Amino acid sequence: MPKRRWYRSLYSKIAIGYVVLLATLLLVQTSLAVWMSGQLWGRANRTPAQVADVVAQDLETQLSEYPGLDLAAHLKAKYGRGYPPFAVVFGSREEVFSNRPNVLPPPLGREARRRLYHQGEPFEHEPPPNGRRFYAEYADVTVGGRIIGVVAVPRNPPGFDISFREIAPTLAWIGVALLGFGAAIMAFVIFRPTRRRLHSLEEAARALGEGRTDVRADEAGGDEVSALAGTFNTMATDLSTRATALAESDRVRRQLLADVSHELMTPLAGIRGYIETLAMPELTLDEPTKRRYLGIVDEETHKLESIIGDLLDLARLEGGGDTLEREPVLIDDLFRRVADRHQPQLRDRGVSLTTTTEAGTPLVFGDPDRLEQALQNVAANAIRHTPAGGTVTLRAQPDGDRVQLTISDTGPGIPRDHLTHVFDRFYKVDAARSGTGAPSGSGLGLSIVRAIVNRHGGEVHASNTPGGGAVFTFLLPAVSVSR
């Protein structure tokens, strides 16, 4: 799963996106408001008095050359942008002309006409209706030496209501456009990838619900959706592993039932056959024959008991029902008991057994009875498959925090393709090792060995020596100071 960073979090992306969007909106709106104010109230490098003089001189020139000039169109075309609103009145006309009549202060036209009537003489300004004093700069329009009109330019901008009415619609439309554009960018950059990954997660969940455990969701992104996808993938992997393990367990169970049935049916069939033979009233058997038949029945019964006992022992070991009595165990004691128990078989088969314990080999921490059982099983197999004149070697040496025990023989060894199966239940080692004439066992001994070693937290491996003999290696936990 990718490492999560705070700035890649979905919440952080949304918060940062909105902050950037609002900051951009405020910056653009402020810049636009300043620019529109400049366009609305005129350039800052001209005073109201200068604007009045410029307009008056222009009108004097235009009216001298074009007496029928369309004043409204001329003023709007030439002074509609970059100039403050102003009023122009003429004595011969009743209307008030302006470059921007929509934002013209209402008293300005009346004040200009009163000034025109007084022809530059002092006069009292009309008191404003709202109590706020109104001030303006004036310039006379003179044509042919006679004042025919007055240009009035306010000294201060019009009130807030006029400014708001003029600027607000434009700012509102631009704000809506910016919000829409910003929302589209956020949807494309933030929400679209998130939606795609959520859709992938939804499809994976649907497929998992249909029984497909191989599906996985997209974990890219490093945000909360990525974490959710990673958790889903972990769950899917666990389910896939469990499903595989369950299928394998079911296969092993079926195989075990088949193997157990096969292994038990053989001695049972023998026992039943000889008992039926002995029970036939019409068949006369002499005493030596009866004793031989009964001896075979006794052997098959012991074999049946051995198989059932091994199965129960293996079930207790693998199921954890058997409690191990752990304590420090001396390897030399284990080797000595193994040698003493198999002394008759070694003598009868003409096989020698040697034991070696390297200096510094620590004690093994485990159950002495179970460890001896494991060594006895492997040693018995080694002795059984070693020809006359051969040697079985038990060796112990330190291996880090563990002890390595090896049981090797000079027999024919185990074919390579059988090495991975020697610890399987009912696998007959004798079928893989030919030329020794050894009797076949139950096929459970090495499975019990593996279960004992695993219960001790160790490992067991099977291999062959370069000379051809088989080697079984135990790795068992050693006694430490903490123990």
Coordinates of C-alpha atoms in Angstrom, one line a residue:
M1 CA 0.0 0.0 0.0
P2 CA 1.4 3.5 -0.9
K3 CA 2.5 5.6 2.0
R4 CA -0.2 8.2 2.8
R5 CA 0.8 11.9 2.9
W6 CA -1.3 14.6 4.4
Y7 CA -1.3 16.7 1.3
R8 CA -2.6 13.7 -0.8
S9 CA -5.5 13.2 1.5
L10 CA -8.9 13.7 -0.1
Y11 CA -10.0 16.1 2.6
S12 CA -6.8 18.1 2.1
K13 CA -7.2 18.2 -1.7
I14 CA -10.8 19.5 -1.3
A15 CA -9.8 22.1 1.3
I16 CA -6.8 23.3 -0.6
G17 CA -8.9 23.4 -3.8
Y18 CA -11.6 25.5 -2.2
V19 CA -9.0 27.9 -0.6
V20 CA -7.3 28.3 -4.0
L21 CA -10.6 28.9 -5.7
L22 CA -11.8 31.5 -3.2
A23 CA -8.4 33.2 -3.2
T24 CA -8.4 33.4 -7.0
L25 CA -12.0 34.6 -7.0
L26 CA -11.2 37.4 -4.5
L27 CA -8.1 38.4 -6.4
V28 CA -9.9 38.6 -9.7
Q29 CA -12.9 40.3 -8.3
T30 CA -10.8 42.9 -6.5
S31 CA -8.7 43.6 -9.6
L32 CA -11.8 43.8 -11.7
A33 CA -13.5 46.2 -9.2
V34 CA -10.4 48.4 -9.2
W35 CA -10.2 48.5 -13.0
M36 CA -14.0 49.1 -13.4
S37 CA -13.8 51.9 -10.8
G38 CA -11.1 53.5 -12.8
Q39 CA -13.2 53.2 -15.9
L40 CA -16.2 54.4 -14.1
W41 CA -14.9 57.5 -12.4
G42 CA -12.1 58.5 -14.7
R43 CA -8.4 58.5 -14.9
A44 CA -6.5 59.5 -11.8
N45 CA -4.2 61.9 -13.7
R46 CA -7.0 64.4 -14.3
T47 CA -8.7 66.5 -11.8
P48 CA -12.4 67.4 -12.1
A49 CA -11.5 71.0 -13.0
Q50 CA -9.2 69.8 -15.8
V51 CA -11.9 67.4 -17.1
A52 CA -14.4 70.3 -17.2
D53 CA -12.0 72.5 -19.1
V54 CA -11.2 69.8 -21.6
V55 CA -14.9 69.0 -22.3
A56 CA -15.8 72.7 -22.6
Q57 CA -13.0 73.4 -25.1
D58 CA -13.9 70.4 -27.1
L59 CA -17.6 71.4 -27.3
E60 CA -16.7 75.0 -28.2
T61 CA -14.7 73.6 -31.2
Q62 CA -17.3 71.1 -32.3
L63 CA -20.3 73.5 -32.0
S64 CA -18.4 76.2 -33.9
E65 CA -17.8 73.8 -36.8
Y66 CA -21.0 71.7 -36.5
P67 CA -23.9 73.7 -35.1
G68 CA -26.2 70.7 -35.5
L69 CA -23.9 68.3 -33.6
D70 CA -25.6 65.3 -31.9
L71 CA -24.3 66.1 -28.4
A72 CA -25.5 62.9 -26.7
A73 CA -23.8 60.7 -29.3
H74 CA -20.6 62.8 -29.3
L75 CA -20.2 62.8 -25.5
K76 CA -20.9 59.1 -25.2
A77 CA -18.5 58.2 -28.0
K78 CA -15.6 60.3 -26.9
Y79 CA -16.0 60.5 -23.1
G80 CA -17.9 57.3 -22.3
R81 CA -14.8 55.4 -21.0
G82 CA -12.0 56.8 -18.9
Y83 CA -13.8 59.9 -17.7
P84 CA -15.9 60.6 -14.7
P85 CA -19.6 61.3 -15.3
F86 CA -20.4 64.9 -16.1
A87 CA -23.3 67.0 -17.1
V88 CA -23.6 69.6 -19.9
V89 CA -26.5 72.0 -20.0
F90 CA -27.4 74.7 -22.7
G91 CA -29.6 77.7 -22.3
S92 CA -31.4 76.9 -25.6
R93 CA -32.2 73.2 -24.7
E94 CA -34.1 71.8 -21.7
E95 CA -32.4 68.4 -21.6
V96 CA -29.2 67.6 -19.6
F97 CA -26.5 65.9 -21.7
S98 CA -24.0 63.5 -20.1
N99 CA -21.3 61.1 -21.2
R100 CA -22.8 58.5 -18.8
P101 CA -26.3 59.4 -17.8
N102 CA -26.9 56.2 -15.9
V103 CA -24.5 57.2 -13.1
L104 CA -24.9 60.9 -13.2
P105 CA -25.7 62.4 -9.8
P106 CA -29.2 63.8 -9.9
P107 CA -28.4 67.3 -8.5
L108 CA -25.6 67.9 -11.0
G109 CA -27.8 68.9 -13.9
R110 CA -29.9 71.3 -11.8
E111 CA -26.7 72.9 -10.3
A112 CA -25.2 73.4 -13.8
R113 CA -28.4 75.1 -15.1
R114 CA -28.5 77.4 -12.1
R115 CA -24.9 78.4 -12.7
L116 CA -25.7 79.0 -16.4
Y117 CA -28.6 81.3 -15.4
H118 CA -26.4 83.3 -13.1
Q119 CA -23.7 83.7 -15.8
G120 CA -20.8 83.2 -13.4
E121 CA -22.3 85.4 -10.6
P122 CA -22.3 84.0 -7.1
F123 CA -25.3 81.9 -6.2
E124 CA -26.5 79.7 -3.4
H125 CA -26.4 76.0 -4.1
E126 CA -29.6 74.1 -3.7
P127 CA -29.6 72.2 -0.4
P128 CA -29.3 68.4 -1.1
P129 CA -32.4 66.3 -0.2
N130 CA -30.4 63.9 1.8
G131 CA -28.5 66.6 3.7
R132 CA -25.2 65.8 2.1
R133 CA -23.4 68.8 0.5
F134 CA -22.7 68.4 -3.1
Y135 CA -19.6 70.0 -4.8
A136 CA -18.6 70.2 -8.5
E137 CA -16.2 72.0 -10.8
Y138 CA -17.7 74.1 -13.7
A139 CA -16.5 75.3 -17.1
D140 CA -18.4 77.6 -19.4
V141 CA -19.0 76.7 -23.1
T142 CA -18.5 79.9 -25.1
V143 CA -19.3 80.2 -28.8
G144 CA -19.0 83.5 -30.7
G145 CA -18.1 85.3 -27.5
R146 CA -21.3 84.3 -25.7
I147 CA -21.7 81.6 -23.0
I148 CA -24.2 79.1 -24.3
G149 CA -23.7 76.3 -21.9
V150 CA -22.0 74.9 -18.7
V151 CA -20.0 71.7 -18.1
A152 CA -20.3 70.4 -14.5
V153 CA -18.0 67.7 -13.1
P154 CA -18.5 66.4 -9.6
R155 CA -15.6 66.6 -7.2
N156 CA -16.4 63.4 -5.4
P157 CA -17.6 60.1 -6.9
P158 CA -21.3 59.3 -6.8
G159 CA -22.8 57.4 -3.8
F160 CA -22.4 53.7 -3.1
D161 CA -25.8 52.8 -4.5
I162 CA -24.9 54.2 -8.0
S163 CA -21.5 52.4 -7.9
F164 CA -23.1 49.2 -6.8
R165 CA -25.7 49.4 -9.5
E166 CA -23.0 50.0 -12.2
I167 CA -20.4 47.4 -11.1
A168 CA -22.3 44.7 -9.3
P169 CA -23.9 42.9 -12.3
T170 CA -20.6 42.5 -14.1
L171 CA -18.8 41.3 -10.9
A172 CA -21.6 38.9 -10.2
W173 CA -21.5 37.3 -13.6
I174 CA -17.8 37.1 -13.5
G175 CA -17.9 35.5 -10.0
V176 CA -20.4 32.9 -11.2
A177 CA -18.2 32.1 -14.2
L178 CA -15.2 31.8 -12.0
L179 CA -17.0 29.5 -9.5
G180 CA -18.2 27.4 -12.4
F181 CA -14.8 27.2 -13.9
G182 CA -13.2 26.4 -10.6
A183 CA -15.7 23.8 -9.8
A184 CA -15.1 22.1 -13.1
I185 CA -11.3 22.1 -12.5
M186 CA -11.8 20.6 -9.1
A187 CA -14.2 18.0 -10.5
F188 CA -11.7 17.1 -13.2
V189 CA -8.6 17.1 -11.0
I190 CA -9.9 15.8 -7.7
F191 CA -13.3 14.1 -8.0
R192 CA -12.9 12.4 -11.4
P193 CA -9.9 10.3 -10.4
T194 CA -11.5 9.5 -7.0
R195 CA -14.7 8.4 -8.7
R196 CA -12.8 6.2 -11.1
R197 CA -11.0 4.5 -8.2
L198 CA -14.2 4.1 -6.3
H199 CA -15.8 2.6 -9.4
S200 CA -12.8 0.1 -9.5
L201 CA -13.4 -0.7 -5.9
E202 CA -17.1 -1.2 -6.5
E203 CA -16.4 -3.6 -9.4
A204 CA -13.8 -5.5 -7.3
A205 CA -16.3 -5.8 -4.4
R206 CA -19.0 -7.0 -6.8
A207 CA -16.6 -9.6 -8.3
L208 CA -15.5 -10.8 -4.9
G209 CA -19.2 -11.2 -3.9
E210 CA -19.6 -13.4 -7.0
G211 CA -16.8 -15.7 -5.8
R212 CA -13.8 -14.3 -7.7
T213 CA -11.0 -14.0 -5.2
D214 CA -8.4 -12.9 -7.8
V215 CA -9.8 -9.4 -8.3
R216 CA -7.9 -6.4 -6.8
A217 CA -8.8 -2.7 -6.6
D218 CA -6.7 0.2 -7.7
E219 CA -4.5 1.4 -4.8
A220 CA -3.1 4.5 -6.5
G221 CA -3.6 7.9 -5.0
G222 CA -2.3 7.7 -1.5
D223 CA -5.6 9.1 0.0
E224 CA -8.5 7.6 2.0
V225 CA -9.9 5.8 -1.1
S226 CA -6.4 4.3 -1.6
A227 CA -6.4 3.1 2.0
L228 CA -9.8 1.6 1.6
A229 CA -8.7 -0.1 -1.6
G230 CA -5.6 -1.4 0.2
T231 CA -7.7 -2.8 3.0
F232 CA -10.0 -4.4 0.5
N233 CA -7.1 -6.0 -1.4
T234 CA -5.7 -7.3 1.9
M235 CA -9.1 -8.8 2.7
A236 CA -9.3 -10.3 -0.8
T237 CA -5.8 -11.8 -0.5
D238 CA -6.7 -13.3 2.9
L239 CA -9.9 -14.8 1.5
S240 CA -8.1 -16.2 -1.5
T241 CA -5.4 -17.7 0.8
R242 CA -8.1 -19.2 3.0
A243 CA -10.1 -20.5 0.1
T244 CA -6.9 -22.1 -1.3
A245 CA -6.1 -23.6 2.1
L246 CA -9.6 -24.8 2.5
A247 CA -9.6 -26.5 -0.9
E248 CA -6.2 -28.0 -0.1
S249 CA -7.5 -29.2 3.3
D250 CA -10.5 -30.8 1.7
R251 CA -8.2 -32.5 -0.8
V252 CA -5.9 -33.7 1.9
R253 CA -8.9 -34.9 3.9
R254 CA -10.3 -36.9 1.0
Q255 CA -6.8 -38.3 0.3
L256 CA -6.3 -39.2 3.9
L257 CA -9.7 -41.0 4.1
A258 CA -8.8 -42.9 0.9
D259 CA -5.3 -43.8 2.3
V260 CA -6.6 -44.8 5.7
S261 CA -9.3 -46.9 4.1
H262 CA -6.8 -48.6 1.9
E263 CA -4.2 -49.2 4.7
L264 CA -6.8 -50.5 7.1
M265 CA -8.6 -52.7 4.5
T266 CA -5.4 -54.7 3.8
P267 CA -4.9 -56.2 7.3
L268 CA -8.7 -56.4 7.9
A269 CA -9.1 -58.4 4.7
G270 CA -6.3 -60.8 5.8
I271 CA -7.7 -61.2 9.2
R272 CA -11.2 -61.9 7.9
G273 CA -9.9 -64.3 5.3
Y274 CA -7.9 -66.5 7.7
I275 CA -10.7 -66.4 10.4
E276 CA -13.3 -67.6 7.8
T277 CA -10.9 -70.3 6.7
L278 CA -10.5 -71.5 10.3
A279 CA -14.2 -71.4 10.9
M280 CA -15.1 -73.7 8.0
P281 CA -16.5 -76.9 9.5
E282 CA -15.9 -78.9 6.4
L283 CA -12.2 -78.0 6.2
T284 CA -9.9 -80.2 8.3
L285 CA -6.7 -78.4 9.3
D286 CA -3.8 -79.9 11.2
E287 CA -2.5 -78.1 14.3
P288 CA 0.7 -76.7 12.7
T289 CA -1.5 -75.1 9.9
K290 CA -3.9 -73.7 12.4
R291 CA -1.1 -72.2 14.5
R292 CA 0.4 -70.6 11.3
Y293 CA -2.9 -69.1 10.4
L294 CA -3.5 -67.8 13.9
G295 CA 0.0 -66.3 13.8
I296 CA -0.7 -64.5 10.6
V297 CA -4.0 -63.2 12.1
D298 CA -2.0 -62.0 15.2
E299 CA 0.6 -60.2 13.0
E300 CA -2.1 -58.5 11.0
T301 CA -3.9 -57.5 14.2
H302 CA -0.7 -55.9 15.5
K303 CA -0.2 -54.1 12.2
L304 CA -3.7 -52.8 12.4
E305 CA -3.1 -51.6 16.0
S306 CA 0.1 -50.0 14.9
I307 CA -1.6 -48.0 12.1
I308 CA -4.4 -46.9 14.3
G309 CA -2.0 -45.9 17.1
D310 CA 0.1 -43.9 14.6
L311 CA -2.9 -42.2 13.2
L312 CA -4.1 -41.2 16.7
D313 CA -0.6 -40.1 17.7
L314 CA -0.3 -38.0 14.5
A315 CA -3.7 -36.4 15.1
R316 CA -2.8 -35.4 18.6
L317 CA 0.5 -33.9 17.5
E318 CA -0.9 -32.0 14.5
G319 CA -4.1 -30.9 16.4
G320 CA -2.2 -29.6 19.4
G321 CA -4.0 -32.0 21.7
D322 CA -0.7 -33.5 23.1
T323 CA 1.1 -31.3 25.6
L324 CA 4.9 -31.3 25.4
E325 CA 6.9 -31.4 28.6
R326 CA 9.8 -29.1 27.6
E327 CA 13.1 -29.2 29.5
P328 CA 16.8 -29.1 28.7
V329 CA 17.8 -32.3 27.0
L330 CA 21.3 -33.7 26.6
I331 CA 21.9 -34.9 23.0
D332 CA 24.3 -37.7 24.1
D333 CA 21.5 -39.2 26.2
L334 CA 19.2 -39.3 23.2
F335 CA 21.8 -40.9 21.0
R336 CA 22.7 -43.5 23.7
R337 CA 19.0 -44.6 24.1
V338 CA 18.6 -44.8 20.3
A339 CA 21.8 -47.0 20.0
D340 CA 20.7 -49.2 22.9
R341 CA 17.2 -49.8 21.5
H342 CA 18.4 -50.8 18.0
Q343 CA 21.4 -52.9 19.1
P344 CA 19.7 -56.2 18.2
Q345 CA 18.7 -55.0 14.7
L346 CA 22.2 -53.6 14.1
R347 CA 23.8 -56.9 15.1
D348 CA 21.4 -59.0 13.0
R349 CA 21.8 -56.9 9.9
G350 CA 25.6 -56.4 10.3
V351 CA 25.2 -52.6 10.3
S352 CA 27.3 -50.3 12.5
L353 CA 26.0 -47.1 14.3
T354 CA 28.2 -44.2 15.2
T355 CA 27.3 -41.1 17.3
T356 CA 29.2 -37.8 17.3
T357 CA 28.6 -34.6 19.3
E358 CA 30.8 -31.7 18.4
A359 CA 32.3 -29.6 21.3
G360 CA 30.2 -26.6 22.3
T361 CA 26.9 -28.2 21.3
P362 CA 24.2 -26.8 23.6
L363 CA 21.3 -28.6 25.2
V364 CA 18.1 -28.9 23.3
F365 CA 15.0 -27.4 24.8
G366 CA 12.2 -29.9 24.2
D367 CA 10.3 -32.9 25.3
P368 CA 12.8 -35.8 25.7
D369 CA 10.3 -38.6 25.0
R370 CA 9.0 -37.0 21.8
L371 CA 12.5 -36.1 20.6
E372 CA 13.6 -39.7 21.2
Q373 CA 10.5 -40.9 19.3
A374 CA 11.4 -38.8 16.3
L375 CA 15.1 -40.0 16.4
Q376 CA 14.0 -43.6 16.8
N377 CA 11.7 -43.5 13.8
V378 CA 14.3 -42.0 11.5
A379 CA 17.1 -44.2 12.8
A380 CA 14.9 -47.3 12.4
N381 CA 14.3 -46.3 8.7
A382 CA 18.0 -45.7 8.2
I383 CA 18.9 -49.1 9.7
R384 CA 16.2 -50.9 7.7
H385 CA 17.5 -49.5 4.4
T386 CA 21.3 -49.8 5.0
P387 CA 22.8 -53.0 3.5
A388 CA 25.1 -55.3 5.5
G389 CA 28.4 -53.7 6.2
G390 CA 27.0 -50.2 6.0
T391 CA 27.0 -47.4 8.6
V392 CA 24.3 -45.2 10.2
T393 CA 25.7 -42.0 11.7
L394 CA 24.0 -39.7 14.3
R395 CA 25.7 -36.3 14.5
A396 CA 25.0 -33.2 16.6
Q397 CA 26.5 -29.7 16.2
P398 CA 25.6 -26.1 17.1
D399 CA 23.8 -23.9 14.5
G400 CA 23.4 -20.4 15.9
D401 CA 20.6 -20.4 18.5
R402 CA 19.6 -23.9 17.4
V403 CA 21.1 -27.4 17.4
Q404 CA 21.5 -29.4 14.2
L405 CA 21.0 -33.2 14.4
T406 CA 21.7 -35.4 11.3
I407 CA 20.9 -39.0 10.7
S408 CA 22.7 -40.3 7.7
D409 CA 23.2 -43.8 6.2
T410 CA 25.1 -45.5 3.5
G411 CA 22.1 -47.0 1.8
P412 CA 20.8 -46.4 -1.8
G413 CA 19.3 -43.0 -0.8
I414 CA 16.0 -41.5 -1.9
P415 CA 15.3 -40.7 -5.6
R416 CA 15.2 -36.9 -6.1
D417 CA 11.5 -36.9 -7.3
H418 CA 10.5 -38.6 -4.0
L419 CA 12.3 -36.3 -1.6
T420 CA 9.5 -33.8 -1.4
H421 CA 7.0 -36.5 -0.4
V422 CA 8.8 -38.6 2.2
F423 CA 7.0 -36.7 5.0
D424 CA 3.5 -37.2 3.5
R425 CA 1.1 -39.6 5.2
F426 CA 1.3 -43.2 4.1
Y427 CA 4.2 -42.5 1.8
K428 CA 6.2 -45.7 1.7
V429 CA 9.9 -44.9 1.8
D430 CA 10.6 -48.6 1.0
A431 CA 9.0 -48.1 -2.5
A432 CA 11.5 -45.3 -3.2
R433 CA 14.5 -47.2 -1.9
S434 CA 15.2 -50.4 -3.7
G435 CA 17.8 -53.1 -3.3
T436 CA 17.7 -53.5 0.5
G437 CA 15.0 -56.0 0.9
A438 CA 13.5 -54.0 3.8
P439 CA 10.0 -54.6 4.9
S440 CA 7.4 -51.9 4.3
G441 CA 6.2 -49.8 7.2
S442 CA 2.9 -48.0 7.7
G443 CA 4.0 -44.8 6.0
L444 CA 3.2 -42.6 9.0
G445 CA 6.5 -42.7 10.8
L446 CA 8.1 -39.7 9.0
S447 CA 4.8 -37.7 9.2
I448 CA 5.0 -38.2 13.0
V449 CA 8.6 -37.0 12.9
R450 CA 7.7 -33.8 11.1
A451 CA 4.8 -33.1 13.5
I452 CA 7.1 -33.6 16.5
V453 CA 9.8 -31.3 15.2
N454 CA 7.3 -28.7 14.1
R455 CA 5.6 -28.7 17.6
H456 CA 9.1 -27.9 19.0
G457 CA 9.4 -24.9 16.7
G458 CA 12.1 -26.6 14.6
E459 CA 12.6 -27.8 11.0
V460 CA 13.3 -31.2 9.4
H461 CA 14.6 -31.8 5.9
A462 CA 15.5 -34.9 3.8
S463 CA 18.3 -35.1 1.3
N464 CA 21.0 -37.4 -0.1
T465 CA 24.7 -37.5 0.4
P466 CA 27.0 -37.3 -2.7
G467 CA 27.7 -41.0 -2.1
G468 CA 24.0 -41.9 -2.4
G469 CA 22.9 -42.3 1.2
A470 CA 19.9 -40.6 2.8
V471 CA 20.3 -37.7 5.2
F472 CA 17.7 -36.4 7.6
T473 CA 18.4 -33.0 9.3
F474 CA 16.7 -31.7 12.4
L475 CA 17.0 -28.1 13.5
L476 CA 15.8 -27.8 17.1
P477 CA 15.8 -24.8 19.5
A478 CA 18.8 -24.7 21.9
V479 CA 18.7 -23.9 25.6
S480 CA 19.4 -20.1 26.1
V481 CA 20.0 -18.0 29.1
S482 CA 16.5 -16.6 29.0
R483 CA 15.0 -20.1 29.1

